[in-house]
mmCIF file of C-alpha atoms in Angstrom:
data_model
loop_
_atom_site.group_PDB
_atom_site.id
_atom_site.type_symbol
_atom_site.label_atom_id
_atom_site.label_comp_id
_atom_site.label_asym_id
_atom_site.label_seq_id
_atom_site.Cartn_x
_atom_site.Cartn_y
_atom_site.Cartn_z
ATOM 1 C CA MET A 194 15.540 23.479 -13.248
ATOM 2 C CA ALA A 195 15.340 19.774 -12.460
ATOM 3 C CA HIS A 196 16.937 18.751 -9.198
ATOM 4 C CA SER A 197 16.770 15.088 -8.109
ATOM 5 C CA HIS A 198 17.585 14.771 -4.431
ATOM 6 C CA SER A 199 17.679 11.202 -3.012
ATOM 7 C CA HIS A 200 18.055 9.877 0.526
ATOM 8 C CA ASP A 201 18.449 6.466 2.019
ATOM 9 C CA GLY A 202 15.063 5.337 3.270
ATOM 10 C CA HIS A 203 14.191 3.313 6.391
ATOM 11 C CA SER A 204 12.539 -0.008 6.616
ATOM 12 C CA GLY A 205 10.313 -1.907 8.951
ATOM 13 C CA HIS A 206 7.713 0.905 9.465
ATOM 14 C CA SER A 207 4.173 1.005 8.236
ATOM 15 C CA HIS A 208 3.491 4.657 7.112
ATOM 16 C CA ASP A 209 1.983 6.800 4.435
ATOM 17 C CA SER A 210 4.918 6.918 2.050
ATOM 18 C CA PRO A 211 7.631 4.879 0.467
ATOM 19 C CA ALA A 212 10.898 5.792 2.131
ATOM 20 C CA GLY A 213 13.662 7.581 0.388
ATOM 21 C CA HIS A 214 11.669 8.538 -2.711
ATOM 22 C CA SER A 215 12.543 11.729 -4.539
ATOM 23 C CA HIS A 216 11.193 13.355 -7.636
ATOM 24 C CA SER A 217 11.719 16.705 -9.235
ATOM 25 C CA HIS A 218 9.311 18.966 -10.981
ATOM 26 C CA ALA A 219 10.640 20.424 -14.157
ATOM 27 C CA SER A 220 7.661 20.306 -16.459
ATOM 28 C CA PRO A 221 4.041 18.997 -16.546
ATOM 29 C CA GLU A 222 5.220 15.740 -18.035
ATOM 30 C CA SER A 223 8.410 14.780 -16.099
ATOM 31 C CA ILE A 224 9.070 13.174 -12.842
ATOM 32 C CA GLU A 225 12.458 11.773 -11.835
ATOM 33 C CA VAL A 226 12.271 8.877 -9.449
ATOM 34 C CA ASP A 227 15.245 7.340 -7.611
ATOM 35 C CA ASP A 228 15.106 3.735 -8.895
ATOM 36 C CA GLY A 229 17.093 2.591 -5.903
ATOM 37 C CA ALA A 230 14.141 3.446 -3.692
ATOM 38 C CA SER A 231 11.260 2.882 -6.027
ATOM 39 C CA SER A 232 10.098 -0.180 -4.019
ATOM 40 C CA PRO A 233 9.528 -0.057 -0.217
ATOM 41 C CA GLU A 234 12.062 -2.098 1.689
ATOM 42 C CA SER A 235 9.600 -4.070 3.765
ATOM 43 C CA THR A 236 6.535 -6.128 3.081
ATOM 44 C CA THR A 237 4.542 -4.030 5.563
ATOM 45 C CA GLU A 238 5.303 -0.871 3.565
ATOM 46 C CA SER A 239 4.419 -2.510 0.214
ATOM 47 C CA ALA A 240 1.222 -3.795 1.669
ATOM 48 C CA HIS A 241 0.381 -0.249 2.904
ATOM 49 C CA GLN A 242 1.014 1.137 -0.629
ATOM 50 C CA ALA A 243 -1.473 -1.503 -1.924
ATOM 51 C CA THR A 244 -4.050 -0.443 0.606
ATOM 52 C CA VAL A 245 -3.670 3.228 -0.348
ATOM 53 C CA VAL A 246 -4.031 2.439 -4.018
ATOM 54 C CA ALA A 247 -7.185 0.353 -3.163
ATOM 55 C CA THR A 248 -8.520 3.370 -1.222
ATOM 56 C CA PHE A 249 -8.261 5.476 -4.334
ATOM 57 C CA ASP A 250 -9.885 2.709 -6.443
ATOM 58 C CA LEU A 251 -12.846 2.502 -4.074
ATOM 59 C CA TYR A 252 -13.491 6.206 -3.882
ATOM 60 C CA LEU A 253 -16.615 6.273 -6.070
ATOM 61 C CA GLN A 254 -18.107 3.196 -4.413
ATOM 62 C CA GLN A 255 -17.707 4.698 -0.910
ATOM 63 C CA ALA A 256 -18.909 8.161 -1.992
ATOM 64 C CA ILE A 257 -22.020 6.852 -3.825
ATOM 65 C CA SER A 258 -22.791 4.559 -0.784
ATOM 66 C CA ALA A 259 -22.926 7.629 1.479
ATOM 67 C CA ASN A 260 -25.312 9.388 -0.937
ATOM 68 C CA GLN A 261 -27.482 6.266 -1.203
ATOM 69 C CA ARG A 262 -27.848 6.423 2.568
ATOM 70 C CA ARG A 263 -29.364 9.881 2.084
ATOM 71 C CA ARG A 264 -31.790 8.471 -0.476
ATOM 72 C CA ARG A 265 -32.715 5.616 1.799
ATOM 73 C CA ASP A 266 -33.442 8.054 4.642
ATOM 74 C CA PHE A 267 -35.499 10.257 2.310
ATOM 75 C CA TYR A 268 -37.678 7.348 1.085
ATOM 76 C CA GLY A 269 -38.102 6.244 4.658
ATOM 77 C CA LEU A 270 -40.148 9.444 5.307
ATOM 78 C CA SER A 271 -43.835 9.461 4.952
ATOM 79 C CA LEU A 272 -45.209 10.552 1.497
ATOM 80 C CA GLU A 273 -46.489 13.690 3.113
ATOM 81 C CA HIS A 274 -43.022 14.602 4.362
ATOM 82 C CA GLN A 275 -41.472 13.678 1.018
ATOM 83 C CA SER A 276 -43.831 16.023 -0.785
ATOM 84 C CA LEU A 277 -42.703 18.895 1.400
ATOM 85 C CA LEU A 278 -39.057 18.271 0.270
ATOM 86 C CA GLU A 279 -39.556 19.042 -3.370
ATOM 87 C CA GLY A 280 -36.257 18.969 -5.311
ATOM 88 C CA TYR A 281 -34.364 16.891 -2.744
ATOM 89 C CA THR A 282 -33.918 13.826 -5.090
ATOM 90 C CA ASP A 283 -32.685 16.256 -7.806
ATOM 91 C CA LEU A 284 -30.125 17.519 -5.308
ATOM 92 C CA LEU A 285 -28.923 14.013 -4.584
ATOM 93 C CA ALA A 286 -28.624 13.303 -8.356
ATOM 94 C CA ALA A 287 -26.461 16.372 -8.707
ATOM 95 C CA VAL A 288 -24.308 15.197 -5.809
ATOM 96 C CA ASP A 289 -23.865 11.897 -7.774
ATOM 97 C CA ASP A 290 -22.703 13.782 -10.778
ATOM 98 C CA LYS A 291 -20.138 15.805 -8.800
ATOM 99 C CA LEU A 292 -18.884 12.580 -7.087
ATOM 100 C CA GLN A 293 -18.297 11.085 -10.435
ATOM 101 C CA LEU A 294 -16.199 14.161 -11.359
ATOM 102 C CA ASN A 295 -14.177 13.535 -8.189
ATOM 103 C CA ALA A 296 -13.845 9.962 -9.042
ATOM 104 C CA ASP A 297 -12.471 10.715 -12.495
ATOM 105 C CA LEU A 298 -9.886 12.959 -10.819
ATOM 106 C CA VAL A 299 -8.989 10.306 -8.275
ATOM 107 C CA ARG A 300 -8.643 7.686 -10.987
ATOM 108 C CA GLU A 301 -6.269 9.906 -13.010
ATOM 109 C CA MET A 302 -4.184 10.503 -9.770
ATOM 110 C CA VAL A 303 -3.728 6.844 -9.061
ATOM 111 C CA GLU A 304 -3.025 5.907 -12.696
ATOM 112 C CA ALA A 305 -0.260 8.449 -12.735
ATOM 113 C CA ASP A 306 1.157 7.150 -9.441
ATOM 114 C CA VAL A 307 4.963 7.346 -9.645
ATOM 115 C CA PHE A 308 5.426 4.944 -6.649
ATOM 116 C CA PRO A 309 5.213 1.409 -8.089
ATOM 117 C CA MET A 310 4.359 -1.462 -5.856
ATOM 118 C CA GLN A 311 6.103 -4.689 -5.390
ATOM 119 C CA PRO A 312 4.538 -7.529 -7.460
ATOM 120 C CA ASP A 313 1.609 -9.181 -5.638
ATOM 121 C CA ALA A 314 1.702 -6.613 -2.847
ATOM 122 C CA ALA A 315 -2.078 -6.482 -2.872
ATOM 123 C CA LEU A 316 -2.348 -10.195 -1.869
ATOM 124 C CA SER A 317 -1.039 -9.304 1.677
ATOM 125 C CA ALA A 318 -2.593 -5.880 1.909
ATOM 126 C CA PRO A 319 -5.390 -5.171 4.391
ATOM 127 C CA ALA A 320 -8.604 -3.764 2.980
ATOM 128 C CA PRO A 321 -9.022 0.032 3.289
ATOM 129 C CA LYS A 322 -10.535 1.153 6.645
ATOM 130 C CA GLU A 323 -12.771 4.189 7.237
ATOM 131 C CA SER A 324 -9.675 6.051 8.377
ATOM 132 C CA ASP A 325 -8.146 5.495 5.004
ATOM 133 C CA HIS A 326 -11.221 6.722 3.210
ATOM 134 C CA GLU A 327 -11.166 9.787 5.413
ATOM 135 C CA ARG A 328 -7.519 10.422 4.479
ATOM 136 C CA LEU A 329 -8.444 10.499 0.866
ATOM 137 C CA ARG A 330 -11.464 12.861 1.487
ATOM 138 C CA SER A 331 -8.987 15.046 3.401
ATOM 139 C CA THR A 332 -6.580 14.956 0.457
ATOM 140 C CA LEU A 333 -9.342 16.207 -1.878
ATOM 141 C CA ARG A 334 -10.152 19.037 0.585
ATOM 142 C CA GLN A 335 -6.427 19.809 0.559
ATOM 143 C CA CYS A 336 -6.548 20.096 -3.280
ATOM 144 C CA ALA A 337 -9.166 22.858 -2.894
ATOM 145 C CA ARG A 338 -7.020 24.546 -0.199
ATOM 146 C CA ASP A 339 -3.684 24.438 -1.935
ATOM 147 C CA TRP A 340 -4.522 24.438 -5.616
ATOM 148 C CA SER A 341 -7.748 26.381 -6.276
ATOM 149 C CA GLU A 342 -8.796 29.993 -6.321
ATOM 150 C CA ALA A 343 -11.314 29.121 -3.563
ATOM 151 C CA GLY A 344 -8.448 28.291 -1.211
ATOM 152 C CA LYS A 345 -6.564 31.553 -1.824
ATOM 153 C CA GLU A 346 -7.840 33.187 1.382
ATOM 154 C CA GLU A 347 -6.543 30.347 3.444
ATOM 155 C CA ARG A 348 -3.264 30.216 1.676
ATOM 156 C CA ASP A 349 -2.660 33.953 1.894
ATOM 157 C CA SER A 350 -3.348 33.946 5.665
ATOM 158 C CA CYS A 351 -0.384 31.629 6.406
ATOM 159 C CA TYR A 352 1.750 31.381 3.388
ATOM 160 C CA GLU A 353 2.219 35.091 2.645
ATOM 161 C CA PRO A 354 3.704 35.847 6.079
ATOM 162 C CA ILE A 355 6.208 32.987 5.406
ATOM 163 C CA LEU A 356 7.035 34.290 1.975
ATOM 164 C CA GLU A 357 7.617 37.768 3.254
ATOM 165 C CA ALA A 358 9.835 36.541 6.047
ATOM 166 C CA LEU A 359 11.931 34.682 3.484
ATOM 167 C CA ARG A 360 12.226 37.832 1.335
ATOM 168 C CA THR A 361 13.200 39.859 4.413
ATOM 169 C CA ALA A 362 15.711 37.249 5.763
ATOM 170 C CA PHE A 363 17.513 37.066 2.381
ATOM 171 C CA ASN A 364 16.996 40.645 1.209
ATOM 172 C CA ASP A 365 20.721 41.003 0.656
ATOM 173 C CA LEU A 366 20.466 38.455 -2.260
ATOM 174 C CA PRO A 367 19.577 39.843 -5.682
ATOM 175 C CA ARG A 368 16.617 37.900 -6.943
ATOM 176 C CA THR A 369 18.790 36.455 -9.649
ATOM 177 C CA HIS A 370 21.028 34.821 -6.923
ATOM 178 C CA ARG A 371 18.103 33.418 -4.788
ATOM 179 C CA GLY A 372 18.473 30.032 -6.533
ATOM 180 C CA ASN A 373 21.612 29.507 -4.492
ATOM 181 C CA CYS A 374 19.597 29.692 -1.252
ATOM 182 C CA LYS A 375 18.251 26.231 -0.281
ATOM 183 C CA VAL A 376 14.932 26.060 1.541
ATOM 184 C CA LEU A 377 13.550 22.796 3.110
ATOM 185 C CA VAL A 378 9.743 22.373 3.725
ATOM 186 C CA PRO A 379 9.007 19.286 5.691
ATOM 187 C CA GLY A 380 5.266 18.312 5.954
ATOM 188 C CA ALA A 381 4.791 19.880 2.615
ATOM 189 C CA GLY A 382 1.382 18.253 1.853
ATOM 190 C CA LEU A 383 0.477 18.999 -1.760
ATOM 191 C CA GLY A 384 3.482 21.213 -2.293
ATOM 192 C CA ARG A 385 1.834 24.660 -2.886
ATOM 193 C CA LEU A 386 3.910 26.459 -0.279
ATOM 194 C CA ALA A 387 7.117 24.913 -1.623
ATOM 195 C CA TRP A 388 5.976 25.888 -5.147
ATOM 196 C CA GLU A 389 5.424 29.453 -4.106
ATOM 197 C CA ILE A 390 8.953 29.542 -2.581
ATOM 198 C CA VAL A 391 10.456 28.437 -5.798
ATOM 199 C CA ARG A 392 8.380 31.081 -7.620
ATOM 200 C CA GLU A 393 10.067 33.621 -5.438
ATOM 201 C CA GLY A 394 13.341 32.405 -6.981
ATOM 202 C CA PHE A 395 14.647 30.183 -4.096
ATOM 203 C CA SER A 396 15.586 26.565 -4.463
ATOM 204 C CA CYS A 397 13.269 24.442 -2.364
ATOM 205 C CA GLN A 398 12.777 20.785 -1.483
ATOM 206 C CA ALA A 399 9.436 19.657 -0.227
ATOM 207 C CA ASN A 400 9.256 16.628 2.069
ATOM 208 C CA GLU A 401 6.101 14.665 2.719
ATOM 209 C CA PHE A 402 5.281 11.443 4.532
ATOM 210 C CA SER A 403 1.706 10.658 3.531
ATOM 211 C CA LEU A 404 1.320 8.571 0.319
ATOM 212 C CA PHE A 405 -2.215 9.994 -0.178
ATOM 213 C CA MET A 406 -0.575 13.456 -0.469
ATOM 214 C CA LEU A 407 2.393 12.258 -2.493
ATOM 215 C CA ILE A 408 0.137 10.569 -5.205
ATOM 216 C CA ALA A 409 -2.070 13.695 -5.440
ATOM 217 C CA SER A 410 0.867 16.245 -5.476
ATOM 218 C CA ALA A 411 2.733 14.241 -8.103
ATOM 219 C CA TYR A 412 -0.336 14.357 -10.315
ATOM 220 C CA ILE A 413 -1.056 18.051 -9.738
ATOM 221 C CA LEU A 414 2.612 19.140 -10.192
ATOM 222 C CA ASN A 415 3.465 16.946 -13.130
ATOM 223 C CA GLN A 416 0.295 16.020 -15.052
ATOM 224 C CA SER A 417 -1.744 19.187 -14.988
ATOM 225 C CA VAL A 418 -1.984 20.967 -18.217
ATOM 226 C CA SER A 419 -5.069 23.070 -17.613
ATOM 227 C CA PRO A 420 -7.356 23.866 -14.711
ATOM 228 C CA ARG A 421 -10.365 21.596 -14.170
ATOM 229 C CA SER A 422 -13.512 21.554 -12.093
ATOM 230 C CA ASP A 423 -13.736 19.035 -9.216
ATOM 231 C CA LEU A 424 -15.150 18.577 -5.702
ATOM 232 C CA LEU A 425 -18.802 18.968 -4.512
ATOM 233 C CA THR A 426 -18.979 22.704 -4.969
ATOM 234 C CA PRO A 427 -17.125 23.143 -8.197
ATOM 235 C CA VAL A 428 -13.630 24.560 -7.843
ATOM 236 C CA TYR A 429 -10.903 24.538 -10.485
ATOM 237 C CA ILE A 430 -7.564 22.821 -9.760
ATOM 238 C CA PRO A 431 -4.946 23.850 -10.281
ATOM 239 C CA ASP A 432 -5.535 27.548 -10.262
ATOM 240 C CA VAL A 433 -2.031 28.007 -11.850
ATOM 241 C CA LEU A 434 -0.047 25.818 -14.114
ATOM 242 C CA PRO A 435 2.759 24.370 -11.995
ATOM 243 C CA ALA A 436 5.217 24.366 -14.884
ATOM 244 C CA THR A 437 5.291 28.159 -14.959
ATOM 245 C CA ILE A 438 8.041 28.226 -12.306
ATOM 246 C CA ALA A 439 10.543 26.772 -14.801
ATOM 247 C CA GLU A 440 12.070 30.218 -15.307
ATOM 248 C CA SER A 441 12.187 31.199 -11.677
ATOM 249 C CA GLY A 442 15.814 30.348 -11.314
ATOM 250 C CA GLY A 443 15.304 27.991 -8.401
ATOM 251 C CA ASP A 444 15.287 24.244 -8.285
ATOM 252 C CA PHE A 445 12.127 22.372 -6.985
ATOM 253 C CA SER A 446 12.235 18.866 -5.749
ATOM 254 C CA PHE A 447 10.022 16.589 -3.707
ATOM 255 C CA ALA A 448 11.375 13.934 -1.253
ATOM 256 C CA ALA A 449 9.044 11.310 0.103
ATOM 257 C CA GLY A 450 9.684 9.816 3.520
ATOM 258 C CA ASP A 451 9.879 10.369 7.259
ATOM 259 C CA PHE A 452 11.494 13.792 7.903
ATOM 260 C CA LEU A 453 13.527 12.311 10.810
ATOM 261 C CA GLU A 454 14.928 9.580 8.559
ATOM 262 C CA VAL A 455 15.347 11.362 5.239
ATOM 263 C CA TYR A 456 17.334 14.322 6.658
ATOM 264 C CA ARG A 457 19.263 12.674 9.463
ATOM 265 C CA ASN A 458 22.593 13.161 7.543
ATOM 266 C CA ASP A 459 21.931 16.632 6.139
ATOM 267 C CA GLU A 460 23.886 18.517 8.907
ATOM 268 C CA GLY A 461 24.463 22.122 7.903
ATOM 269 C CA THR A 462 22.929 21.701 4.442
ATOM 270 C CA TRP A 463 19.980 24.139 4.372
ATOM 271 C CA ASP A 464 19.807 27.920 4.449
ATOM 272 C CA SER A 465 16.227 27.898 5.736
ATOM 273 C CA VAL A 466 13.618 25.475 7.008
ATOM 274 C CA VAL A 467 9.984 26.402 6.731
ATOM 275 C CA THR A 468 7.437 24.442 8.840
ATOM 276 C CA CYS A 469 3.698 25.195 8.196
ATOM 277 C CA PHE A 470 1.181 23.259 10.239
ATOM 278 C CA PHE A 471 3.943 20.674 10.827
ATOM 279 C CA ILE A 472 5.710 20.673 14.233
ATOM 280 C CA ASP A 473 2.644 19.317 16.095
ATOM 281 C CA THR A 474 2.830 16.136 13.951
ATOM 282 C CA ALA A 475 5.778 15.122 16.029
ATOM 283 C CA ARG A 476 5.655 12.124 18.467
ATOM 284 C CA ASN A 477 8.725 13.612 20.167
ATOM 285 C CA ILE A 478 9.038 17.414 19.534
ATOM 286 C CA VAL A 479 12.646 17.309 20.776
ATOM 287 C CA ASP A 480 13.568 15.124 17.832
ATOM 288 C CA TYR A 481 11.971 17.533 15.375
ATOM 289 C CA LEU A 482 13.573 20.660 16.774
ATOM 290 C CA LYS A 483 17.005 19.084 17.113
ATOM 291 C CA LEU A 484 16.915 17.887 13.471
ATOM 292 C CA ILE A 485 15.715 21.301 12.238
ATOM 293 C CA HIS A 486 18.631 22.905 14.032
ATOM 294 C CA SER A 487 21.079 20.255 12.715
ATOM 295 C CA VAL A 488 20.155 20.559 9.023
ATOM 296 C CA LEU A 489 20.403 24.401 9.052
ATOM 297 C CA LYS A 490 23.669 26.213 8.374
ATOM 298 C CA VAL A 491 24.891 28.439 11.163
ATOM 299 C CA GLY A 492 22.879 31.626 10.913
ATOM 300 C CA GLY A 493 20.212 29.759 8.972
ATOM 301 C CA VAL A 494 16.520 30.810 9.290
ATOM 302 C CA TRP A 495 13.624 28.729 10.652
ATOM 303 C CA ILE A 496 10.253 30.088 9.855
ATOM 304 C CA ASN A 497 7.237 28.430 11.650
ATOM 305 C CA CYS A 498 3.499 28.827 11.373
ATOM 306 C CA GLY A 499 0.880 26.564 12.946
ATOM 307 C CA PRO A 500 -0.887 25.444 16.066
ATOM 308 C CA THR A 501 0.263 22.935 18.762
ATOM 309 C CA LEU A 502 -2.594 20.352 18.619
ATOM 310 C CA TRP A 503 -0.300 17.244 18.872
ATOM 311 C CA HIS A 504 -1.623 14.867 16.327
ATOM 312 C CA PHE A 505 -0.794 11.702 18.328
ATOM 313 C CA GLU A 506 -2.256 12.782 21.668
ATOM 314 C CA ASN A 507 -4.384 9.962 22.990
ATOM 315 C CA SER A 508 -3.373 7.825 20.059
ATOM 316 C CA SER A 509 -5.306 4.578 19.768
ATOM 317 C CA ASP A 510 -2.272 2.562 18.922
ATOM 318 C CA GLY A 511 -0.640 3.434 22.271
ATOM 319 C CA SER A 512 2.380 5.093 20.785
ATOM 320 C CA SER A 513 4.145 7.803 22.801
ATOM 321 C CA SER A 514 3.490 11.516 22.303
ATOM 322 C CA ILE A 515 5.314 14.467 23.956
ATOM 323 C CA GLU A 516 2.836 17.298 24.176
ATOM 324 C CA LEU A 517 4.247 20.723 25.327
ATOM 325 C CA PRO A 518 2.436 24.024 25.743
ATOM 326 C CA LEU A 519 3.383 26.623 23.072
ATOM 327 C CA GLU A 520 5.674 28.596 25.417
ATOM 328 C CA ASP A 521 7.540 25.432 26.334
ATOM 329 C CA VAL A 522 8.078 24.661 22.621
ATOM 330 C CA LYS A 523 9.750 28.078 22.178
ATOM 331 C CA THR A 524 11.774 27.607 25.381
ATOM 332 C CA LEU A 525 12.979 24.263 24.026
ATOM 333 C CA ALA A 526 13.922 25.849 20.752
ATOM 334 C CA ARG A 527 16.059 28.376 22.586
ATOM 335 C CA LYS A 528 17.780 25.596 24.584
ATOM 336 C CA ILE A 529 18.585 23.730 21.387
ATOM 337 C CA GLY A 530 20.252 26.797 19.888
ATOM 338 C CA PHE A 531 17.773 29.108 18.235
ATOM 339 C CA VAL A 532 17.268 32.792 18.764
ATOM 340 C CA ILE A 533 13.595 33.791 18.041
ATOM 341 C CA THR A 534 13.747 37.185 16.467
ATOM 342 C CA GLU A 535 10.087 37.697 15.639
ATOM 343 C CA GLU A 536 6.855 36.086 16.802
ATOM 344 C CA LYS A 537 3.116 36.728 16.457
ATOM 345 C CA GLU A 538 -0.276 35.102 16.240
ATOM 346 C CA ILE A 539 -2.044 34.569 12.870
ATOM 347 C CA ARG A 540 -5.711 33.634 12.553
ATOM 348 C CA THR A 541 -6.201 31.299 9.654
ATOM 349 C CA PRO A 542 -9.015 29.020 8.439
ATOM 350 C CA TYR A 543 -8.104 25.460 7.344
ATOM 351 C CA THR A 544 -9.839 23.440 4.547
ATOM 352 C CA THR A 545 -13.033 25.471 5.159
ATOM 353 C CA ASN A 546 -15.807 25.821 2.611
ATOM 354 C CA PRO A 547 -16.255 29.643 2.361
ATOM 355 C CA LEU A 548 -19.976 29.089 1.607
ATOM 356 C CA SER A 549 -20.537 26.927 4.757
ATOM 357 C CA MET A 550 -22.043 28.263 8.006
ATOM 358 C CA LEU A 551 -19.389 26.204 9.765
ATOM 359 C CA ARG A 552 -15.825 27.535 9.535
ATOM 360 C CA HIS A 553 -12.775 26.007 11.137
ATOM 361 C CA GLU A 554 -10.224 28.689 12.187
ATOM 362 C CA TYR A 555 -6.929 28.398 14.064
ATOM 363 C CA THR A 556 -4.983 30.830 16.058
ATOM 364 C CA ALA A 557 -1.533 29.837 14.659
ATOM 365 C CA SER A 558 1.768 30.717 16.239
ATOM 366 C CA PHE A 559 4.185 32.367 13.778
ATOM 367 C CA TRP A 560 7.906 32.897 14.515
ATOM 368 C CA ILE A 561 11.175 33.514 12.855
ATOM 369 C CA ALA A 562 14.301 32.106 14.473
ATOM 370 C CA ARG A 563 17.969 31.795 13.566
ATOM 371 C CA LYS A 564 20.513 29.055 14.419
ATOM 372 C CA VAL A 565 23.242 30.490 16.447
ATOM 373 C CA GLU A 566 26.810 29.216 16.707
ATOM 374 C CA ALA A 567 27.364 26.558 19.398
#
């Protein structure tokens, strides 16, 4: 089942992944890495990798520090008020224990990191900032969303319509022949949607930009041999053993790097592109849609699910961001050469604790489109 797919990377950019990396998932133990791209091409990229690794290394220190702040605030209360909060210190001690479990997981992830740094990269690397620590916390929340039973409701709300659309779009293919159908999933995160597509028998390549996500996904997909309990409210990850797709008949691979760079030469290569909570990560949505159209074969299927929140709107670094209303995005897709054959809205939560009184829910736009002949 192993399928190693490598692309030329780009240089000179500081981002969350080494460019041009590719690894395939054939068993819990194996990762294939393209040695030609195993080191970032620029000092900036290598320093960024070192900062990300340092963020993983500092997880426990940062997490315990936040819990210590809660202790400090508690002991700043009057004795009378402390006495009314019986059991609060025991709760904080229990939080410390859960944070240690998280730290054990984070340590295993970074020790299994398949993206080696250049020698002495840490010497020029900036120290992790709060935004880096938040990216790691977000990655842990994504572990619960993508790879635990607790995240099943969220996954089902947006992944199942995508999977059903794939089944319908290629219903003329016997399941035994689905492995000949190539599906691309840019912005794949921790890879669960791509994994589910392979479980359906299709061949699928996941593409991800964030090194935080890449380190975590490589660990889950290649090192997991049994479910384990992690995170503050205990959940078990993964809820399935990733290697069970070995008999699905489809190939599964993971390519690291910028979608616009990694696939710029893949014209007419893919039978389907699946975008889930992805297109609004574009700085220029025209670039995204034109590349999606380019990489598809004529008649190929684009399945999209997600909001249009435009991640780089009001970006602090002053970089450009083209922000279109939803209807204008669909108009642009038609101008580029898509025919939208089905569209609807899907209400879906996202990295929400089902036990919390606060729930984040999106009204996501879902559509199926086909590339038409020029």
